[in-house]
Each structure stands twice: as structure tokens, then as C-alpha cells.
Amino acid sequence: MGESNHPIRGEHRYEQKVTSADEHEERPGKSLVTTDHEVIRRWADERGAEPSTVPGSEYEGRPGRLRFDFPGYGGENLEHISWDDWFRTFDERELNFIYQEHKKDGAQSNFFRLENPNDSAT
């Protein structure tokens, strides 16, 4: 199993759980869920996405709202941060990473969201 500091939590009836970078979607368009750092980083790297945060959302010196800056998608409102800072915050908040590898038509998907199973407003 890859690097993961916390288990996937919450109910995920419609998302396929992924615990290793060797696992992939059952079919295009399938939503996936993971907490595995290697899976998340590989997904972002394949899309040229940089770990980022929303400026002004910091809390006690830690990154606030976690995002990815995708090339060509207007990320000028985002502040790039290190992978270490991104994953430290991700793990401290015990977030789940919900994402797609491909759209239903087979095209690469940039869809993701971060879920806090204890607070649906993440």
C-alpha cells in the first residue's frame, strides 16, 4: 500500500475506494475515493497540477483551503505550496480525496473534491 496517514472515512456507496497507485477506475466516469498520497500526487502530476491554497484562508500559519492549480485554468488566485504542506494539512483534517481519472467519454478528467466526512462544507 502507498503512503497514507489516515483511512478513508465516511459512507461512499457510489465511489470506488482506491488504496494503491496500482488501482484504477472500473470504468470511465467512475468516481474514486482515496487518502493515499502516491495516488493523489500521481493524479495531479499527470495533469500538471500544482498543490495550492487560497490566499487569505490560512489558519494559525497553516494552509487554508487546499486546491490544485491546473495549467491554463486561471490559477492566478491561488498560492502554490509544497507537497509536504499540502499533505500535512490534508492528513491533519483527515480529508478524503474524491476524483475521476476519466470522463464517461474517456477523456482525462480534472474533477476532484476534498471531503471532510465530519463536515460536508469542506
PDB file of C-alpha atoms in Angstrom:
ATOM      1  CA  MET A   1       0.000   0.000   0.000  1.00  0.00           C
ATOM      2  CA  GLY A   2       1.174   3.526  -0.719  1.00  0.00           C
ATOM      3  CA  GLU A   3       1.758   6.325   1.747  1.00  0.00           C
ATOM      4  CA  SER A   4      -1.447   7.120   3.583  1.00  0.00           C
ATOM      5  CA  ASN A   5      -1.684   8.550   7.043  1.00  0.00           C
ATOM      6  CA  HIS A   6      -5.369   8.001   7.662  1.00  0.00           C
ATOM      7  CA  PRO A   7      -8.084   5.623   6.492  1.00  0.00           C
ATOM      8  CA  ILE A   8     -10.897   6.542   4.135  1.00  0.00           C
ATOM      9  CA  ARG A   9     -13.804   7.505   6.347  1.00  0.00           C
ATOM     10  CA  GLY A  10     -17.482   8.049   5.754  1.00  0.00           C
ATOM     11  CA  GLU A  11     -20.003   6.338   3.529  1.00  0.00           C
ATOM     12  CA  HIS A  12     -19.047   6.029  -0.144  1.00  0.00           C
ATOM     13  CA  ARG A  13     -21.760   3.981  -1.818  1.00  0.00           C
ATOM     14  CA  TYR A  14     -21.036   5.323  -5.285  1.00  0.00           C
ATOM     15  CA  GLU A  15     -17.284   5.884  -5.183  1.00  0.00           C
ATOM     16  CA  GLN A  16     -14.720   3.148  -5.738  1.00  0.00           C
ATOM     17  CA  LYS A  17     -12.150   3.055  -2.905  1.00  0.00           C
ATOM     18  CA  VAL A  18      -8.525   3.228  -4.088  1.00  0.00           C
ATOM     19  CA  THR A  19      -5.720   2.345  -1.678  1.00  0.00           C
ATOM     20  CA  SER A  20      -2.798   1.942  -4.084  1.00  0.00           C
ATOM     21  CA  ALA A  21      -1.377   3.665  -7.172  1.00  0.00           C
ATOM     22  CA  ASP A  22      -1.755   0.290  -8.935  1.00  0.00           C
ATOM     23  CA  GLU A  23      -5.562   0.507  -8.739  1.00  0.00           C
ATOM     24  CA  HIS A  24      -7.593   2.289 -11.399  1.00  0.00           C
ATOM     25  CA  GLU A  25     -11.216   3.062 -12.234  1.00  0.00           C
ATOM     26  CA  GLU A  26     -13.553   0.177 -13.020  1.00  0.00           C
ATOM     27  CA  ARG A  27     -14.906   2.197 -15.962  1.00  0.00           C
ATOM     28  CA  PRO A  28     -14.520   5.740 -17.372  1.00  0.00           C
ATOM     29  CA  GLY A  29     -16.567   8.293 -15.426  1.00  0.00           C
ATOM     30  CA  LYS A  30     -16.426   6.300 -12.182  1.00  0.00           C
ATOM     31  CA  SER A  31     -15.859   8.420  -9.076  1.00  0.00           C
ATOM     32  CA  LEU A  32     -12.990   7.251  -6.889  1.00  0.00           C
ATOM     33  CA  VAL A  33     -12.016   7.997  -3.283  1.00  0.00           C
ATOM     34  CA  THR A  34      -8.599   7.746  -1.629  1.00  0.00           C
ATOM     35  CA  THR A  35      -6.343   9.128   1.078  1.00  0.00           C
ATOM     36  CA  ASP A  36      -3.199   7.637  -0.487  1.00  0.00           C
ATOM     37  CA  HIS A  37      -0.534  10.294  -1.059  1.00  0.00           C
ATOM     38  CA  GLU A  38       1.055   8.496  -4.020  1.00  0.00           C
ATOM     39  CA  VAL A  39      -2.315   8.153  -5.783  1.00  0.00           C
ATOM     40  CA  ILE A  40      -3.132  11.842  -5.253  1.00  0.00           C
ATOM     41  CA  ARG A  41       0.290  13.086  -6.329  1.00  0.00           C
ATOM     42  CA  ARG A  42       0.364  10.886  -9.446  1.00  0.00           C
ATOM     43  CA  TRP A  43      -3.134  12.090 -10.419  1.00  0.00           C
ATOM     44  CA  ALA A  44      -2.071  15.748 -10.041  1.00  0.00           C
ATOM     45  CA  ASP A  45       1.274  15.225 -11.804  1.00  0.00           C
ATOM     46  CA  GLU A  46      -0.457  13.606 -14.813  1.00  0.00           C
ATOM     47  CA  ARG A  47      -2.457  16.845 -15.180  1.00  0.00           C
ATOM     48  CA  GLY A  48       0.418  19.245 -14.489  1.00  0.00           C
ATOM     49  CA  ALA A  49      -1.429  20.442 -11.367  1.00  0.00           C
ATOM     50  CA  GLU A  50       0.463  22.179  -8.547  1.00  0.00           C
ATOM     51  CA  PRO A  51      -0.535  21.871  -4.874  1.00  0.00           C
ATOM     52  CA  SER A  52      -2.044  25.201  -3.849  1.00  0.00           C
ATOM     53  CA  THR A  53      -4.113  27.062  -1.318  1.00  0.00           C
ATOM     54  CA  VAL A  54      -6.472  30.028  -1.457  1.00  0.00           C
ATOM     55  CA  PRO A  55      -4.637  33.164  -0.243  1.00  0.00           C
ATOM     56  CA  GLY A  56      -6.199  34.656   2.856  1.00  0.00           C
ATOM     57  CA  SER A  57      -7.642  31.324   4.012  1.00  0.00           C
ATOM     58  CA  GLU A  58      -4.677  30.494   6.255  1.00  0.00           C
ATOM     59  CA  TYR A  59      -5.370  29.428   9.807  1.00  0.00           C
ATOM     60  CA  GLU A  60      -2.741  29.872  12.540  1.00  0.00           C
ATOM     61  CA  GLY A  61       0.048  29.840   9.962  1.00  0.00           C
ATOM     62  CA  ARG A  62      -1.185  26.691   8.208  1.00  0.00           C
ATOM     63  CA  PRO A  63      -2.618  26.440   4.692  1.00  0.00           C
ATOM     64  CA  GLY A  64      -6.335  27.110   4.477  1.00  0.00           C
ATOM     65  CA  ARG A  65      -8.439  25.828   1.600  1.00  0.00           C
ATOM     66  CA  LEU A  66      -6.498  23.215  -0.344  1.00  0.00           C
ATOM     67  CA  ARG A  67      -6.668  23.322  -4.136  1.00  0.00           C
ATOM     68  CA  PHE A  68      -4.721  22.366  -7.251  1.00  0.00           C
ATOM     69  CA  ASP A  69      -3.545  24.884  -9.834  1.00  0.00           C
ATOM     70  CA  PHE A  70      -4.133  23.352 -13.276  1.00  0.00           C
ATOM     71  CA  PRO A  71      -2.229  24.919 -16.176  1.00  0.00           C
ATOM     72  CA  GLY A  72      -4.459  27.083 -18.345  1.00  0.00           C
ATOM     73  CA  TYR A  73      -7.332  27.310 -15.837  1.00  0.00           C
ATOM     74  CA  GLY A  74      -6.840  30.746 -14.265  1.00  0.00           C
ATOM     75  CA  GLY A  75      -4.967  29.792 -11.096  1.00  0.00           C
ATOM     76  CA  GLU A  76      -3.696  33.341 -10.565  1.00  0.00           C
ATOM     77  CA  ASN A  77      -5.891  33.464  -7.460  1.00  0.00           C
ATOM     78  CA  LEU A  78      -4.035  30.519  -5.913  1.00  0.00           C
ATOM     79  CA  GLU A  79      -0.804  30.327  -3.922  1.00  0.00           C
ATOM     80  CA  HIS A  80       1.468  27.350  -4.625  1.00  0.00           C
ATOM     81  CA  ILE A  81       2.570  25.397  -1.565  1.00  0.00           C
ATOM     82  CA  SER A  82       4.841  22.372  -1.081  1.00  0.00           C
ATOM     83  CA  TRP A  83       3.537  18.838  -1.305  1.00  0.00           C
ATOM     84  CA  ASP A  84       4.637  18.368   2.322  1.00  0.00           C
ATOM     85  CA  ASP A  85       2.451  21.296   3.450  1.00  0.00           C
ATOM     86  CA  TRP A  86      -0.459  20.143   1.279  1.00  0.00           C
ATOM     87  CA  PHE A  87      -0.362  16.561   2.591  1.00  0.00           C
ATOM     88  CA  ARG A  88       0.254  17.631   6.214  1.00  0.00           C
ATOM     89  CA  THR A  89      -2.911  19.747   6.073  1.00  0.00           C
ATOM     90  CA  PHE A  90      -4.823  17.006   4.218  1.00  0.00           C
ATOM     91  CA  ASP A  91      -3.897  14.457   6.902  1.00  0.00           C
ATOM     92  CA  GLU A  92      -4.477  16.778   9.871  1.00  0.00           C
ATOM     93  CA  ARG A  93      -8.017  17.368   8.612  1.00  0.00           C
ATOM     94  CA  GLU A  94      -8.497  13.660   7.821  1.00  0.00           C
ATOM     95  CA  LEU A  95      -9.861  14.544   4.393  1.00  0.00           C
ATOM     96  CA  ASN A  96     -10.880  12.161   1.619  1.00  0.00           C
ATOM     97  CA  PHE A  97      -9.848  12.875  -1.980  1.00  0.00           C
ATOM     98  CA  ILE A  98     -12.755  12.187  -4.345  1.00  0.00           C
ATOM     99  CA  TYR A  99     -11.805  12.281  -8.014  1.00  0.00           C
ATOM    100  CA  GLN A 100     -12.177  10.911 -11.529  1.00  0.00           C
ATOM    101  CA  GLU A 101      -9.432   9.607 -13.778  1.00  0.00           C
ATOM    102  CA  HIS A 102     -11.544   9.906 -16.940  1.00  0.00           C
ATOM    103  CA  LYS A 103     -14.869  11.351 -18.025  1.00  0.00           C
ATOM    104  CA  LYS A 104     -17.524   8.958 -19.342  1.00  0.00           C
ATOM    105  CA  ASP A 105     -16.317   9.656 -22.895  1.00  0.00           C
ATOM    106  CA  GLY A 106     -12.788   8.503 -21.947  1.00  0.00           C
ATOM    107  CA  ALA A 107     -11.183  11.982 -21.920  1.00  0.00           C
ATOM    108  CA  GLN A 108      -8.925  12.792 -18.977  1.00  0.00           C
ATOM    109  CA  SER A 109     -10.848  14.373 -16.097  1.00  0.00           C
ATOM    110  CA  ASN A 110      -9.670  17.120 -13.738  1.00  0.00           C
ATOM    111  CA  PHE A 111     -12.625  16.591 -11.409  1.00  0.00           C
ATOM    112  CA  PHE A 112     -11.786  16.348  -7.728  1.00  0.00           C
ATOM    113  CA  ARG A 113     -13.126  17.488  -4.406  1.00  0.00           C
ATOM    114  CA  LEU A 114     -11.903  17.217  -0.863  1.00  0.00           C
ATOM    115  CA  GLU A 115     -14.353  15.744   1.582  1.00  0.00           C
ATOM    116  CA  ASN A 116     -14.336  16.052   5.342  1.00  0.00           C
ATOM    117  CA  PRO A 117     -16.576  13.193   6.461  1.00  0.00           C
ATOM    118  CA  ASN A 118     -17.319  15.118   9.674  1.00  0.00           C
ATOM    119  CA  ASP A 119     -18.238  18.357   7.892  1.00  0.00           C
ATOM    120  CA  SER A 120     -19.792  18.377   4.417  1.00  0.00           C
ATOM    121  CA  ALA A 121     -18.866  22.083   3.943  1.00  0.00           C
ATOM    122  CA  THR A 122     -15.190  21.397   3.101  1.00  0.00           C
TER     123      THR A 122
END
